[in-house]
PDB file of C-alpha atoms in Angstrom:
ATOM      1  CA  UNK A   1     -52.315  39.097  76.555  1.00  0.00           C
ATOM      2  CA  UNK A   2     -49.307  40.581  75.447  1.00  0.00           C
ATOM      3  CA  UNK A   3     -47.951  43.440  72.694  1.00  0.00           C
ATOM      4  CA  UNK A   4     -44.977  43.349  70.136  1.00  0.00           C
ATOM      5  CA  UNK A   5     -43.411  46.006  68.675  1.00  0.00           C
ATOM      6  CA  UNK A   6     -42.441  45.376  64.898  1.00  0.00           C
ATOM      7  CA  UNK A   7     -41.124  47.467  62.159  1.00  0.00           C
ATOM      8  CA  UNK A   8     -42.719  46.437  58.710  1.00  0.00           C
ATOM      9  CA  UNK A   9     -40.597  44.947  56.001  1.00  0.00           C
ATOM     10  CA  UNK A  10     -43.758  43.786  53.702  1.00  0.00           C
ATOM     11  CA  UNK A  11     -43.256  47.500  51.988  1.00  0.00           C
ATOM     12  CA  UNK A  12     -41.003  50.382  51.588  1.00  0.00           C
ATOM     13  CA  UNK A  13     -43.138  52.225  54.396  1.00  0.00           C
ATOM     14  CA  UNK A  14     -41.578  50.901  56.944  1.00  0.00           C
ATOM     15  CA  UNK A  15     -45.121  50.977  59.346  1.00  0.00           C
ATOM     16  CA  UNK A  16     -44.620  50.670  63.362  1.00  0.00           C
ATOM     17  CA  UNK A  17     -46.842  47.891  64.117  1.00  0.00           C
ATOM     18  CA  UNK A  18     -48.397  46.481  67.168  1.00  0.00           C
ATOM     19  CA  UNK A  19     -48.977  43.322  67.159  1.00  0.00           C
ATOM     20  CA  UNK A  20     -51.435  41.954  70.306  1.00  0.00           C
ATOM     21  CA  UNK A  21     -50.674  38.640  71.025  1.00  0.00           C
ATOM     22  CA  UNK A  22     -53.689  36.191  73.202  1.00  0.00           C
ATOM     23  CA  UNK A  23     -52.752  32.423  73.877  1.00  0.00           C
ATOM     24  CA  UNK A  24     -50.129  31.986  70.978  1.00  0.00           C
ATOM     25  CA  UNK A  25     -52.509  33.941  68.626  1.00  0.00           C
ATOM     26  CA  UNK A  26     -52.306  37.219  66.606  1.00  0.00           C
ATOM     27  CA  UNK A  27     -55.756  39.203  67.799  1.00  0.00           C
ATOM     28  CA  UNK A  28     -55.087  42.650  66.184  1.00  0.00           C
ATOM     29  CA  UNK A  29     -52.383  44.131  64.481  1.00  0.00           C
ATOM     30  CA  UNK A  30     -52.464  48.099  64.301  1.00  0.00           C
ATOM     31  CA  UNK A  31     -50.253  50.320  62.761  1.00  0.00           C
ATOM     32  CA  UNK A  32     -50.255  49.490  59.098  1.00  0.00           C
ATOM     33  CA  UNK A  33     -50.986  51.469  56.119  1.00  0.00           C
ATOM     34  CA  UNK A  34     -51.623  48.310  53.686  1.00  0.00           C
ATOM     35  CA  UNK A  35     -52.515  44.265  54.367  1.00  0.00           C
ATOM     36  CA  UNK A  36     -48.841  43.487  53.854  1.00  0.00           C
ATOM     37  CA  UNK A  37     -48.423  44.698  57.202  1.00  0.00           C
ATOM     38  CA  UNK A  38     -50.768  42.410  58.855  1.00  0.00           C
ATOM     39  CA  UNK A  39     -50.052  39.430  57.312  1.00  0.00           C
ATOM     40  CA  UNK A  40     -46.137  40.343  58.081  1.00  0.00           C
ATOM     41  CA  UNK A  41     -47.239  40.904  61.894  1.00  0.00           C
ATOM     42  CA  UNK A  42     -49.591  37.761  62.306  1.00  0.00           C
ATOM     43  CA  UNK A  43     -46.482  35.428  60.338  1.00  0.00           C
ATOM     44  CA  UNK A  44     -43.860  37.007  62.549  1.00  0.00           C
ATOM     45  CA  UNK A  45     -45.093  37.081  65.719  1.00  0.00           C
ATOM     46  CA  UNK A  46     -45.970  33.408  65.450  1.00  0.00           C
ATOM     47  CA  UNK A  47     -44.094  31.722  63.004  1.00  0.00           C
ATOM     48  CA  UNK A  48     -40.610  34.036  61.540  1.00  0.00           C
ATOM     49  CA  UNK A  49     -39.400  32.530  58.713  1.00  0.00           C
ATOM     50  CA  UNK A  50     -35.966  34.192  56.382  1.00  0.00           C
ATOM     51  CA  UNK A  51     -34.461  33.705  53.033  1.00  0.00           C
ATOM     52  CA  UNK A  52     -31.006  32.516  53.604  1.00  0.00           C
ATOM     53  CA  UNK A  53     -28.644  33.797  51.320  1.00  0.00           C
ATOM     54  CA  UNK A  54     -24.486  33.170  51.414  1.00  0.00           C
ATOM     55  CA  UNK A  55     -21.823  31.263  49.642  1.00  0.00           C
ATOM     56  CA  UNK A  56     -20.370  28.217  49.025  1.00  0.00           C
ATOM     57  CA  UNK A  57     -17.137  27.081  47.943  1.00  0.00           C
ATOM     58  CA  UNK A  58     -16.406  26.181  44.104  1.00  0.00           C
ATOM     59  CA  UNK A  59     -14.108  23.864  42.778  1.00  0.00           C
ATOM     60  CA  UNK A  60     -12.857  23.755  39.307  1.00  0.00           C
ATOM     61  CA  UNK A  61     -13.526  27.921  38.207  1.00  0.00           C
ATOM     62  CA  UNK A  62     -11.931  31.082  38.423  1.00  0.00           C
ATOM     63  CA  UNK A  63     -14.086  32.113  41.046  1.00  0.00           C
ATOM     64  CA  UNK A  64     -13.178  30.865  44.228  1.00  0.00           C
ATOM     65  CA  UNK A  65     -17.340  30.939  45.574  1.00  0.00           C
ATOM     66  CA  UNK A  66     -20.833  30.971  44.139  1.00  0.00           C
ATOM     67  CA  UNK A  67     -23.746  32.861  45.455  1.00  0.00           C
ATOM     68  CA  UNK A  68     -26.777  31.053  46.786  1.00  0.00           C
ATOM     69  CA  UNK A  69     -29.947  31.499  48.744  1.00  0.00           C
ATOM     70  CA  UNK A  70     -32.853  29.265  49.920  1.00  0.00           C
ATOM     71  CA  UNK A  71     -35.525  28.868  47.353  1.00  0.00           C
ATOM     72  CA  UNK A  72     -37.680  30.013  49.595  1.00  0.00           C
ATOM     73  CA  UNK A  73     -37.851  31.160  53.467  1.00  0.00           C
ATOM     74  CA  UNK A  74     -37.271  28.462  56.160  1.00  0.00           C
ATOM     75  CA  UNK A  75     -38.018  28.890  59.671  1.00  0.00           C
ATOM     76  CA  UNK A  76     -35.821  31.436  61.310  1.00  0.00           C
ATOM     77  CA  UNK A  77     -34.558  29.137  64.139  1.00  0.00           C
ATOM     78  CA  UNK A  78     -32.980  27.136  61.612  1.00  0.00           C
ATOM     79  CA  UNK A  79     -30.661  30.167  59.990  1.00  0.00           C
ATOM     80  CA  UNK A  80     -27.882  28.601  62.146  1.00  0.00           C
ATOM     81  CA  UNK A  81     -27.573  25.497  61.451  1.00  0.00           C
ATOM     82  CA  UNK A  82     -27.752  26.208  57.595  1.00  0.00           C
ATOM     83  CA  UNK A  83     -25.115  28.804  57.836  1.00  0.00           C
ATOM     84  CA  UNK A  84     -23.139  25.808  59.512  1.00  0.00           C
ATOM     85  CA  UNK A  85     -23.978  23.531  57.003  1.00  0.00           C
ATOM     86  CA  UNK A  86     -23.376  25.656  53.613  1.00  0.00           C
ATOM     87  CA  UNK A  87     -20.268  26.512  55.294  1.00  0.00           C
ATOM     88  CA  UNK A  88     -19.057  22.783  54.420  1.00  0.00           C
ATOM     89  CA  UNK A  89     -20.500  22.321  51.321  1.00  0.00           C
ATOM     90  CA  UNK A  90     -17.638  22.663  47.926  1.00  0.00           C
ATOM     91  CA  UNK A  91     -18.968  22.113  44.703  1.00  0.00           C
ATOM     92  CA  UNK A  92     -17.813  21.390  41.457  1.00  0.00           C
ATOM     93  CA  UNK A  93     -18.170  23.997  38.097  1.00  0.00           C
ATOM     94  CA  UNK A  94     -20.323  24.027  35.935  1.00  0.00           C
ATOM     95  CA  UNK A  95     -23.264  25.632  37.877  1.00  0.00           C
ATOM     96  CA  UNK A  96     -25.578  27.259  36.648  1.00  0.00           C
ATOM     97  CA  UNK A  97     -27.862  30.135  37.825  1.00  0.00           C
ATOM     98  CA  UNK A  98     -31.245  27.883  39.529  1.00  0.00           C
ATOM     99  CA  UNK A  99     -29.382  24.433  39.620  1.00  0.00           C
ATOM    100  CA  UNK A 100     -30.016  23.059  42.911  1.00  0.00           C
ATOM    101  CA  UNK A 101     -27.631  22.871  45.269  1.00  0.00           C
ATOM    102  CA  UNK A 102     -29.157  20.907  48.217  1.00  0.00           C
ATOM    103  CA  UNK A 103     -32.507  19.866  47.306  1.00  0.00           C
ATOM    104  CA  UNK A 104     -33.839  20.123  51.186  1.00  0.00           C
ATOM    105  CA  UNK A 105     -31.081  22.068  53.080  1.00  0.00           C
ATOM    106  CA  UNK A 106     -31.153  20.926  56.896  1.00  0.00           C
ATOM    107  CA  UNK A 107     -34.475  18.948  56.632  1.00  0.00           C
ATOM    108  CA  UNK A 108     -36.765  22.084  55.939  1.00  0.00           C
ATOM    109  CA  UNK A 109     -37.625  20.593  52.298  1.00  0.00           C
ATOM    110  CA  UNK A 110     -36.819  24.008  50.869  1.00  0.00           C
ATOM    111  CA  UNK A 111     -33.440  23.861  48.140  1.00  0.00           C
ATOM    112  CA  UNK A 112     -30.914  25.988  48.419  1.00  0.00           C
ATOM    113  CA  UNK A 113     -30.431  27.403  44.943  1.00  0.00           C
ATOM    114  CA  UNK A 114     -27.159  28.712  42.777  1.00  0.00           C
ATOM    115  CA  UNK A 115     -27.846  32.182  42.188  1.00  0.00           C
ATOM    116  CA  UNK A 116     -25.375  32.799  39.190  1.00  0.00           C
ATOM    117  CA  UNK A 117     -23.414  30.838  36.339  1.00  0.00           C
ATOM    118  CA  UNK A 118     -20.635  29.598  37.139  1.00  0.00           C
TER     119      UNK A 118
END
């Protein structure tokens, strides 16, 4: 058995929660003023997962990047080798704010999205 130590993100309270941990499981999770903090504990403790957000170069516009983010969370573990890969991408203009960039960026099956016109 062991404890974590996490600071809630699921709300603006901000709850110190504890998180005990038995054989790869969540047991308990104490700590939290609403169920967004135990569903945040029990998903974090065993499988973290971000949004990725960044930019990636644009061809043919004024601007010399566009914004863009992960249509949803992938696995945290991954966050590297996405920052590696957007990092390489260019793209032409027109984009526009949703258009899918990469439908499945780094084999997580999650797009990474434009997140303005362009």
């Amino acid at each position: 058995m062991s404890e974590r130590i996490l600071t809630c993100i699921g709300c603006p309270m901000g709850c110190t929660l504890t998180a005990t941990i038995e054989n790869g499981t969540v047991t308990t999770v104490t700590g939290n003023t609403c169920r967004r903090g135990d569903d945040y504990a029990r998903k974090e403790c065993v499988a973290p997962e971000r949004t990725f957000t960044g930019t990636v170069r644009l061809l043919g516009s004024t601007l010399p990047v566009l914004s863009v983010r992960t249509a949803a969370p992938i696995p945290k573990e991954k966050m590297d080798e996405v920052a590696r890969a957007v990092g390489t991408l260019r793209i032409a203009a027109p984009v526009k704010c949703g258009d899918v960039i990469v439908p499945s960026i780094c084999g997580t099956g999650v797009a990474l999205i434009a997140t303005r016109s362009a």
